[in-house]
Short mmCIF file of C-alpha atoms and ligand atoms in Angstrom, two decimals:
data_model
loop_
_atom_site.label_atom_id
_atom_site.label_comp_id
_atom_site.label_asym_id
_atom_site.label_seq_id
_atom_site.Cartn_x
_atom_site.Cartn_y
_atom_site.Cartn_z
CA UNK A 1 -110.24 2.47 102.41
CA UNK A 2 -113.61 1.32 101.05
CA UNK A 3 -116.73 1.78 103.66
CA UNK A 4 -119.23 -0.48 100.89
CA UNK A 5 -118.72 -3.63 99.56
CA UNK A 6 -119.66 -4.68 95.87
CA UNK A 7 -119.76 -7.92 94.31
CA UNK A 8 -120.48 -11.43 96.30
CA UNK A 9 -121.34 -9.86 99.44
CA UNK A 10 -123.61 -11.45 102.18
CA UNK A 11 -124.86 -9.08 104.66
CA UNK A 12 -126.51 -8.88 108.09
CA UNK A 13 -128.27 -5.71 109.86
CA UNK A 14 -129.82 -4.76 112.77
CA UNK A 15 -131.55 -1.83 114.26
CA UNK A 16 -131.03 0.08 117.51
CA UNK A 17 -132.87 -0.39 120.65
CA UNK A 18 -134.76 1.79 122.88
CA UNK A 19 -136.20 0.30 126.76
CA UNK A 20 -139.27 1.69 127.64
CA UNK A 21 -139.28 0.67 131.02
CA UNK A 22 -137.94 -1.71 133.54
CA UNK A 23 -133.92 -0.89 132.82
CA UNK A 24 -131.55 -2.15 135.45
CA UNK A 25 -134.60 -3.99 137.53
CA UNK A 26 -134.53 -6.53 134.93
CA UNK A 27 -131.24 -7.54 135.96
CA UNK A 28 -132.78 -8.42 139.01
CA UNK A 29 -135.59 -10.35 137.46
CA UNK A 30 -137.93 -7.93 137.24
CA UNK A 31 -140.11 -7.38 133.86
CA UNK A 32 -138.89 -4.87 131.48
CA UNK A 33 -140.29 -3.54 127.52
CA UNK A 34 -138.19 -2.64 125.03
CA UNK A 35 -138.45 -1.73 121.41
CA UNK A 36 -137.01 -1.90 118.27
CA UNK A 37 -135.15 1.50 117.11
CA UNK A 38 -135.39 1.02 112.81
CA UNK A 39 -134.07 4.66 112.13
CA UNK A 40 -130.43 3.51 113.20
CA UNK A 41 -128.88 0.25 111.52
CA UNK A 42 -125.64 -1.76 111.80
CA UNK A 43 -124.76 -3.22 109.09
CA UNK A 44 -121.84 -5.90 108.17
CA UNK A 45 -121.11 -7.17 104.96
CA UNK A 46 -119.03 -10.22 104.20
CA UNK A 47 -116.74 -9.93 101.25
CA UNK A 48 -114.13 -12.47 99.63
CA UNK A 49 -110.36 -11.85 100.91
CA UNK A 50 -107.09 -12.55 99.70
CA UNK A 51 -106.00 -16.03 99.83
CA UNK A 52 -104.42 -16.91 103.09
CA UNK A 53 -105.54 -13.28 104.61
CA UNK A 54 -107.74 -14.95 106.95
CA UNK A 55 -110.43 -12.36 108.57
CA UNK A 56 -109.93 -8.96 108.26
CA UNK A 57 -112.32 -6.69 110.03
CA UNK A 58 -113.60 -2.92 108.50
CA UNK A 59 -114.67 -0.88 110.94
CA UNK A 60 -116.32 2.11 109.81
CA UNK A 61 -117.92 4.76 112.56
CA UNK A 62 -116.54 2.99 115.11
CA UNK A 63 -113.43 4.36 117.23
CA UNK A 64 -110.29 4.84 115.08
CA UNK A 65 -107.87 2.18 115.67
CA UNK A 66 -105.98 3.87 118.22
CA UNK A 67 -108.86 4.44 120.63
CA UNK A 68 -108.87 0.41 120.50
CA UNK A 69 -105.58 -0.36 121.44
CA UNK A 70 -104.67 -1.61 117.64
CA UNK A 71 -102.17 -0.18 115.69
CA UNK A 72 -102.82 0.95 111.58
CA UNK A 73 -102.27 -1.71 109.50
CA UNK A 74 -98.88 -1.35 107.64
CA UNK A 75 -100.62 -1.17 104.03
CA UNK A 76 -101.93 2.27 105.81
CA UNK A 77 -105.84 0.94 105.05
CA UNK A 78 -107.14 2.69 108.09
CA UNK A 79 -110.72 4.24 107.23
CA UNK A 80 -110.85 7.86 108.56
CA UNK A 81 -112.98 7.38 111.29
CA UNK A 82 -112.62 3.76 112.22
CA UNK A 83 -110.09 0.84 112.28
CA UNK A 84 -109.25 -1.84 109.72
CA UNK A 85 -107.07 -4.67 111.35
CA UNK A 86 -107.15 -8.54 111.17
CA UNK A 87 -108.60 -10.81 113.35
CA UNK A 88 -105.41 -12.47 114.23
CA UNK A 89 -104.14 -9.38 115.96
CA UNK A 90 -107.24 -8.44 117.92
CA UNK A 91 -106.66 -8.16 121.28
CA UNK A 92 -108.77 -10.91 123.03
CA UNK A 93 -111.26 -8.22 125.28
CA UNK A 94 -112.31 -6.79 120.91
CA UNK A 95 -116.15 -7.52 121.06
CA UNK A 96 -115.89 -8.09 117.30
CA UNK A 97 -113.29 -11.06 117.77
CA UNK A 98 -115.78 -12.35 120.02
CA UNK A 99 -118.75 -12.37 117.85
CA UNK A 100 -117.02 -13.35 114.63
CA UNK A 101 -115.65 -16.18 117.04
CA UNK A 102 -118.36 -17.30 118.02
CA UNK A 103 -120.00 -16.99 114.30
CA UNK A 104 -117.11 -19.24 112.79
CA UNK A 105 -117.39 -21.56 115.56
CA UNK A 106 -121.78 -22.12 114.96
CA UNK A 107 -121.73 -21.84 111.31
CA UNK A 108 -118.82 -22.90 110.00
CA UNK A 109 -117.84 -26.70 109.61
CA UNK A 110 -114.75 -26.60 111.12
CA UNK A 111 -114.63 -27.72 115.01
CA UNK A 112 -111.01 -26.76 115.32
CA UNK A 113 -109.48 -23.49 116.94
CA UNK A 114 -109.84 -19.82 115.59
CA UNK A 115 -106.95 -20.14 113.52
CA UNK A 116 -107.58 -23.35 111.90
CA UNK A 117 -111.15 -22.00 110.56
CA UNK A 118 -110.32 -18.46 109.00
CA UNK A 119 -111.94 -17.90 105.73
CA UNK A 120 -110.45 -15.19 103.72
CA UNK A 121 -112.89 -12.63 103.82
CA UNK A 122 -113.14 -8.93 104.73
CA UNK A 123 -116.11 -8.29 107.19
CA UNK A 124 -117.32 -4.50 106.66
CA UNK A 125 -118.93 -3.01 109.61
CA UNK A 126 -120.93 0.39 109.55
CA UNK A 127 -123.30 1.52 112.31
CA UNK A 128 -125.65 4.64 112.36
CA UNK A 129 -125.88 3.85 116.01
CA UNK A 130 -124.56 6.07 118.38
CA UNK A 131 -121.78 4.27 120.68
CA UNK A 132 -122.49 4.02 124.64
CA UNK A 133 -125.86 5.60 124.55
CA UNK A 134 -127.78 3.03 125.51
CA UNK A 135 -129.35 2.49 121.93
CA UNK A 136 -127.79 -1.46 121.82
CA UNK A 137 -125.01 -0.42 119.49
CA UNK A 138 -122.77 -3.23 120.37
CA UNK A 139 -125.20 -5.60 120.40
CA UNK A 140 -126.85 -4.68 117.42
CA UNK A 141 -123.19 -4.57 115.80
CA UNK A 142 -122.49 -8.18 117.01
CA UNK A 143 -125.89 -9.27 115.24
CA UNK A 144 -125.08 -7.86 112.14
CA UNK A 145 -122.16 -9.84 112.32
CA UNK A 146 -123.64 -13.17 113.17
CA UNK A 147 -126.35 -12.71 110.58
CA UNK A 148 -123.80 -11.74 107.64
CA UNK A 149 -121.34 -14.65 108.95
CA UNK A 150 -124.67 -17.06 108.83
CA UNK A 151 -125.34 -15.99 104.94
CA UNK A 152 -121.84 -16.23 104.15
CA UNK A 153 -121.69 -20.15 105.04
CA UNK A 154 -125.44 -20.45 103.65
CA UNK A 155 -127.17 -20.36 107.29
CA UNK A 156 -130.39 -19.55 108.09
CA UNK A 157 -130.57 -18.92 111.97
CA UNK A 158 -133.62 -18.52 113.73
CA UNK A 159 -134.13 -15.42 115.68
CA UNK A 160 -133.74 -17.45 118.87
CA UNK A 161 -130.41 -18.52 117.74
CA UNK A 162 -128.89 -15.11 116.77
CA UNK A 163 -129.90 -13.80 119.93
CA UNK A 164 -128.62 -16.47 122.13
CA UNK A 165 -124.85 -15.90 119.96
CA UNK A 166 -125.16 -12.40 121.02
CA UNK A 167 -126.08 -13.23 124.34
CA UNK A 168 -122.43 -14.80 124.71
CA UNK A 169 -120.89 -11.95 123.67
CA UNK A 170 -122.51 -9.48 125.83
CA UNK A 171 -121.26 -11.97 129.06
CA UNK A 172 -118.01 -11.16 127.59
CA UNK A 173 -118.48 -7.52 127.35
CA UNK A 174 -120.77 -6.43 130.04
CA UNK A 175 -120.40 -8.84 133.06
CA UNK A 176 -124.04 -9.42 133.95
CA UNK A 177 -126.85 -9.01 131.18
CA UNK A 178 -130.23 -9.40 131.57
CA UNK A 179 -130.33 -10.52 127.81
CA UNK A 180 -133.13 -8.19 126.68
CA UNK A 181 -130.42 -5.90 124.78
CA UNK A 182 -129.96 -8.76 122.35
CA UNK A 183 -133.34 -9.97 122.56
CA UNK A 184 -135.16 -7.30 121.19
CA UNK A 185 -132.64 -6.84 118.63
CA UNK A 186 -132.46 -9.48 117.09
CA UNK A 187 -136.15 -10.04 117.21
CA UNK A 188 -137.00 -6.46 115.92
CA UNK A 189 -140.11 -6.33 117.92
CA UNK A 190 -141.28 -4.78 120.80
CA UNK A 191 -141.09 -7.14 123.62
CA UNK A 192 -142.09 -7.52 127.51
CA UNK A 193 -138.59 -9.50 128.87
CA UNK A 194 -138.53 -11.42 131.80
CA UNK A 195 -134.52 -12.54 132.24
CA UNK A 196 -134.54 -16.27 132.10
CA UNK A 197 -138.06 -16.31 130.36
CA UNK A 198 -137.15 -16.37 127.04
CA UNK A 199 -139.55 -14.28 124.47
CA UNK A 200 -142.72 -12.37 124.67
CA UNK A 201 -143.57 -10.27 122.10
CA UNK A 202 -145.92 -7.30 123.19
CA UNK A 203 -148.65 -6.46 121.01
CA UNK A 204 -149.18 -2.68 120.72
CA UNK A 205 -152.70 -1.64 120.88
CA UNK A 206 -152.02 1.44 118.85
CA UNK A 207 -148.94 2.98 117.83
CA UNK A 208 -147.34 5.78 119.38
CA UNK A 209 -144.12 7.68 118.70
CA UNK A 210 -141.35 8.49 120.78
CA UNK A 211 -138.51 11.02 120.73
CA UNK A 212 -135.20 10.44 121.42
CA UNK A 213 -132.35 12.50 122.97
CA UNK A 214 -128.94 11.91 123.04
CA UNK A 215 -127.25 13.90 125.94
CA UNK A 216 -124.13 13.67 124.07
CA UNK A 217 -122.24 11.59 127.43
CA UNK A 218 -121.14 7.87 127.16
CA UNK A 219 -123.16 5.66 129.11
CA UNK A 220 -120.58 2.00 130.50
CA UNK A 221 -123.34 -0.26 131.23
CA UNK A 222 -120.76 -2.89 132.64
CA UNK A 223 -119.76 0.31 134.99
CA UNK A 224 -123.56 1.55 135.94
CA UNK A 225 -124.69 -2.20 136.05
CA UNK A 226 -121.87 -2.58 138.49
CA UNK A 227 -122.26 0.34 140.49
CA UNK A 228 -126.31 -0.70 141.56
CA UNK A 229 -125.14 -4.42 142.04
CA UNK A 230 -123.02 -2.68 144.89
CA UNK A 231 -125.13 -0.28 146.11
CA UNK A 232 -128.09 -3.26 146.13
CA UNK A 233 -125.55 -5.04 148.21
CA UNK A 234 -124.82 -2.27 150.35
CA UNK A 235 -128.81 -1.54 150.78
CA UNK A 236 -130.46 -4.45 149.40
CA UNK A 237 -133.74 -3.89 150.93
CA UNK A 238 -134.08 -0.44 149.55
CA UNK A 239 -132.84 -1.25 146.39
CA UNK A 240 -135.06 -4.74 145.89
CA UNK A 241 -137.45 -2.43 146.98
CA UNK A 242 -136.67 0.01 143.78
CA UNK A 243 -136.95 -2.95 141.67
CA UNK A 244 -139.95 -4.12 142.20
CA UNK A 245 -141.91 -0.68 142.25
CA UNK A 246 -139.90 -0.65 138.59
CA UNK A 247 -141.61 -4.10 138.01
CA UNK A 248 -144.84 -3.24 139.07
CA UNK A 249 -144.87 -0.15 136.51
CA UNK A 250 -143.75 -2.55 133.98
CA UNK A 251 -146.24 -4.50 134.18
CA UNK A 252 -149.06 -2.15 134.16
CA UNK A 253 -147.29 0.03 131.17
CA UNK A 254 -147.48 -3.62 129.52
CA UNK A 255 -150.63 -3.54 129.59
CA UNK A 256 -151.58 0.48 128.29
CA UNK A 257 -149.74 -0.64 126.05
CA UNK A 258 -151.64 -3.76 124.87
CA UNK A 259 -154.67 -1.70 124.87
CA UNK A 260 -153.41 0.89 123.26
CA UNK A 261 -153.49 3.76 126.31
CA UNK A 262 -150.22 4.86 125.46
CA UNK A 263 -151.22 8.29 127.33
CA UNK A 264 -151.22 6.29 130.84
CA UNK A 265 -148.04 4.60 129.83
CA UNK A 266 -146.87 7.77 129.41
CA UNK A 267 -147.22 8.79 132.38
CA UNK A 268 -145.63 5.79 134.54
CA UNK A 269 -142.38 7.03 132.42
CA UNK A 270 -142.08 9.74 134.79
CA UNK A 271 -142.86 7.40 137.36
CA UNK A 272 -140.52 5.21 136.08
CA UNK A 273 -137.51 7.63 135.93
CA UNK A 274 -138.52 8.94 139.65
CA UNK A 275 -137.34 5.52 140.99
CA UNK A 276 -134.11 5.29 138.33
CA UNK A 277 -133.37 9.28 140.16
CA UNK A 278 -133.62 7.54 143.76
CA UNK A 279 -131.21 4.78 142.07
CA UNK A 280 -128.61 7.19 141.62
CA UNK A 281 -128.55 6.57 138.19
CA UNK A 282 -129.80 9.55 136.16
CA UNK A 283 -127.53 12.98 135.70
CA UNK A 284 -128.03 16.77 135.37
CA UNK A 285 -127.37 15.89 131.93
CA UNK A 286 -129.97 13.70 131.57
CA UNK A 287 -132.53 16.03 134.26
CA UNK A 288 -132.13 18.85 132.10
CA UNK A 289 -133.10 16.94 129.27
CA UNK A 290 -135.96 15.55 131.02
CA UNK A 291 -136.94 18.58 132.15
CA UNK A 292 -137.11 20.33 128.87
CA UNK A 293 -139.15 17.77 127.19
CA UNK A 294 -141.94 17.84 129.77
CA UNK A 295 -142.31 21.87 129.69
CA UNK A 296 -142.64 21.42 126.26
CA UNK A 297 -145.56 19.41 126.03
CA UNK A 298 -144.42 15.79 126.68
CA UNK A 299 -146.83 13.51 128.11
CA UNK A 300 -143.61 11.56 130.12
CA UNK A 301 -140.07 11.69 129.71
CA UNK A 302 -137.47 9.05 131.36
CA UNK A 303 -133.79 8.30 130.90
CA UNK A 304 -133.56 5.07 128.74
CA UNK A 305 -130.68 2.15 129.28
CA UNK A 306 -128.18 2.04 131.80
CA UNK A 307 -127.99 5.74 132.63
CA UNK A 308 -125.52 8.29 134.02
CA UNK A 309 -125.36 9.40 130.45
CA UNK A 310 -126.77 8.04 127.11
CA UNK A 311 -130.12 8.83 125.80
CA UNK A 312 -133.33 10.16 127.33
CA UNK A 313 -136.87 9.30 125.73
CA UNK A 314 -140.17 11.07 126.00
CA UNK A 315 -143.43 10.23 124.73
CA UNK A 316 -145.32 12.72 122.77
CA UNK A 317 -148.58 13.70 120.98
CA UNK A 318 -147.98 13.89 117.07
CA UNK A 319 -148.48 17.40 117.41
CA UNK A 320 -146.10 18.37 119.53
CA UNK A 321 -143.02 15.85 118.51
CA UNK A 322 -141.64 19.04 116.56
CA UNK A 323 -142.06 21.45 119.87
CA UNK A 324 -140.22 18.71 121.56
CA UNK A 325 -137.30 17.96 119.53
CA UNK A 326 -136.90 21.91 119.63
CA UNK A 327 -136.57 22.21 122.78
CA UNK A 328 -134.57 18.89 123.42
CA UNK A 329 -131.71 20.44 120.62
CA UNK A 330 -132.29 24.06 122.83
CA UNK A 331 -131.37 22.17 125.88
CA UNK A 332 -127.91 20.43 124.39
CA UNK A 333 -129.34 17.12 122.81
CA UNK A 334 -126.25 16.22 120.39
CA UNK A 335 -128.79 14.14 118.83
CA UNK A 336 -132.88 13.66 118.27
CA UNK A 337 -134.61 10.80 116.92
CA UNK A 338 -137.68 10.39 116.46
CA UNK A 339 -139.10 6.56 116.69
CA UNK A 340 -142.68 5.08 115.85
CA UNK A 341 -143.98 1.74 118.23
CA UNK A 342 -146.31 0.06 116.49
C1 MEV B 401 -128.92 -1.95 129.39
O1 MEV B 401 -129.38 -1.71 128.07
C2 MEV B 401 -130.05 -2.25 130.30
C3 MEV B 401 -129.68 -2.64 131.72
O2 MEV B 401 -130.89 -3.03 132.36
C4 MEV B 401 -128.69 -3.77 131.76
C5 MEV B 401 -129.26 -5.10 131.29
O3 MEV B 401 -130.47 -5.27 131.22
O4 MEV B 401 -128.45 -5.98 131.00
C6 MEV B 401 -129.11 -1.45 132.49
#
């Protein structure tokens, strides 16, 4: 099975995403800053099919077929690490179905049901994102989608468009979103989100870098997202409370961040993850992590996304980005990325 496609191919990407501060708070209305993550990419690539094939999805470095609840397809085109199956046998819950679903239905002409509108094409999908980590790897894999779907029927969609698409099928997927997952995505800019407020984009005063750990343990947003919404219920003035200390950091990392004090906004990360701790939402995992990148010279380390497991991030002088990563890999990081924000 064939990972790249060749001739007459229209393609869509998307990077990774990284919040900065605000996660989980923002669901509650609450400001929240996110960035763009360049150094990991989904990518899909539309190619012609067979006639009457309809949509055939290639899924490479995603879960292998079986993890998905799809069988091999009988011509035994399975890609080693991923799944190749056609859209007519996805189960309905596949986020893919969803998002080229919801492609066919915007950009193509057709107004009738899935069926009706198939083109016979062979949608490739590869992602350098890590899955469940909280780097936006399904949304940034249902972007690359819309965006190679859009070429193939000679659309143009603004950013505001794409984003709203994938907005639809992260309801599907994840229950409650705040919607700045697929904002910042498929803006590729840092922004400061406000759910319901549409775009800001954040000017950055002077850039900064970040690095990146994976802990190496899945992260469900639709389970941690649902997990706070009880305990807010349970507790809601301790936990609307939480929020808004979480928007009030927001808000002044915003603006270190405008003026280019990355240093102070630093430092609210630790501030920031303090409240996520008293959330219930970091780990050991994650602590240790944490832990390691401040002794090693971090100016302010927090989880990043929904938590529980996923990715940490810690802010660091140029200098000592190397001494960090080190000791990030020392302390079980399956994975370190470094980012720039500028
Ligand atoms: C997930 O990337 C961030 C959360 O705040 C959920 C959301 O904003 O939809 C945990």
């Amino acid at each position: 099975m064939e990972c790249t496609a060749e001739a007459d191919t229209w393609v869509g990407s998307a990077p990774g995403k990284l919040i900065l501060f605000g996660e989980h708070a923002v669901v509650y209305g609450q400001p929240a800053i996110a960035v763009p993550v360049t150094g990991v990419q989904a990518r899909a690539t539309v190619t012609g099919g067979e006639a009457g094939s309809g949509v055939w999805l290639v899924c490479c470095d995603l879960p292998p077929c079986e993890d998905r609840g799809l069988l091999p397809t009988p011509d035994g085109g399975a890609p080693a690490s991923g799944c190749r199956y056609a859209l007519r046998g996805a189960a309905a819950d596949d986020p893919l179905r969803g998002a080229v679903a919801l492609a066919l239905a915007r950009f193509s002409d057709a107004e009738r049901g899935i069926s009706g509108m198939e083109p016979d094409i062979v949608l490739t999908i590869t992602s350098t994102i890590p899955i469940a980590r909280g780097l936006g790897s399904g949304a940034a894999v249902a972007t690359a989608v819309i965006r190679s779907l859009a070429a193939y029927f000679g659309r143009q969609p603004s950013n505001d468009e794409v984003s709203g698409l994938v907005f639809e099928v992260e309801k599907l997927f994840h229950g409650t979103p705040s919607g700045i997952d697929n904002t910042v995505i498929a803006y590729q800019q840092p922004v400061y989100f406000v759910r319901g407020e549409g775009m800001t984009p954040l000017r950055v005063g002077s850039p900064f870098s970040l690095v990146i750990a994976d802990s190496g343990a899945p992260s469900s947003t639709r389970e941690v997202v649902g997990t706070v919404r009880q305990r807010w219920h349970a507790e809601p003035q301790r936990y609307d409370a939480l929020f808004d200390s979480i928007g009030a950091i927001a808000r002044i990392a915003r603006r270190h961040i405008e003026t280019g004090d990355w240093r102070s906004m630093a430092g609210l990360m630790d501030e920031n993850q303090a409240l996520l701790e008293q959330m219930g939402v970091s780990s050991p995992a994650l602590d240790r992590l944490i832990e390691a990148a401040r002794s090693a010279g971090a100016v302010g380390a927090k989880l990043s996304g929904a938590g529980r497991g996923g990715c940490i991030l810690a802010a660091a002088e140029r200098h000592a980005i190397a001494a960090v990563s080190g000791a990030l890999r020392s302390a079980g990081a399956a994975q370190v990325l470094v980012t720039e924000v500028a």
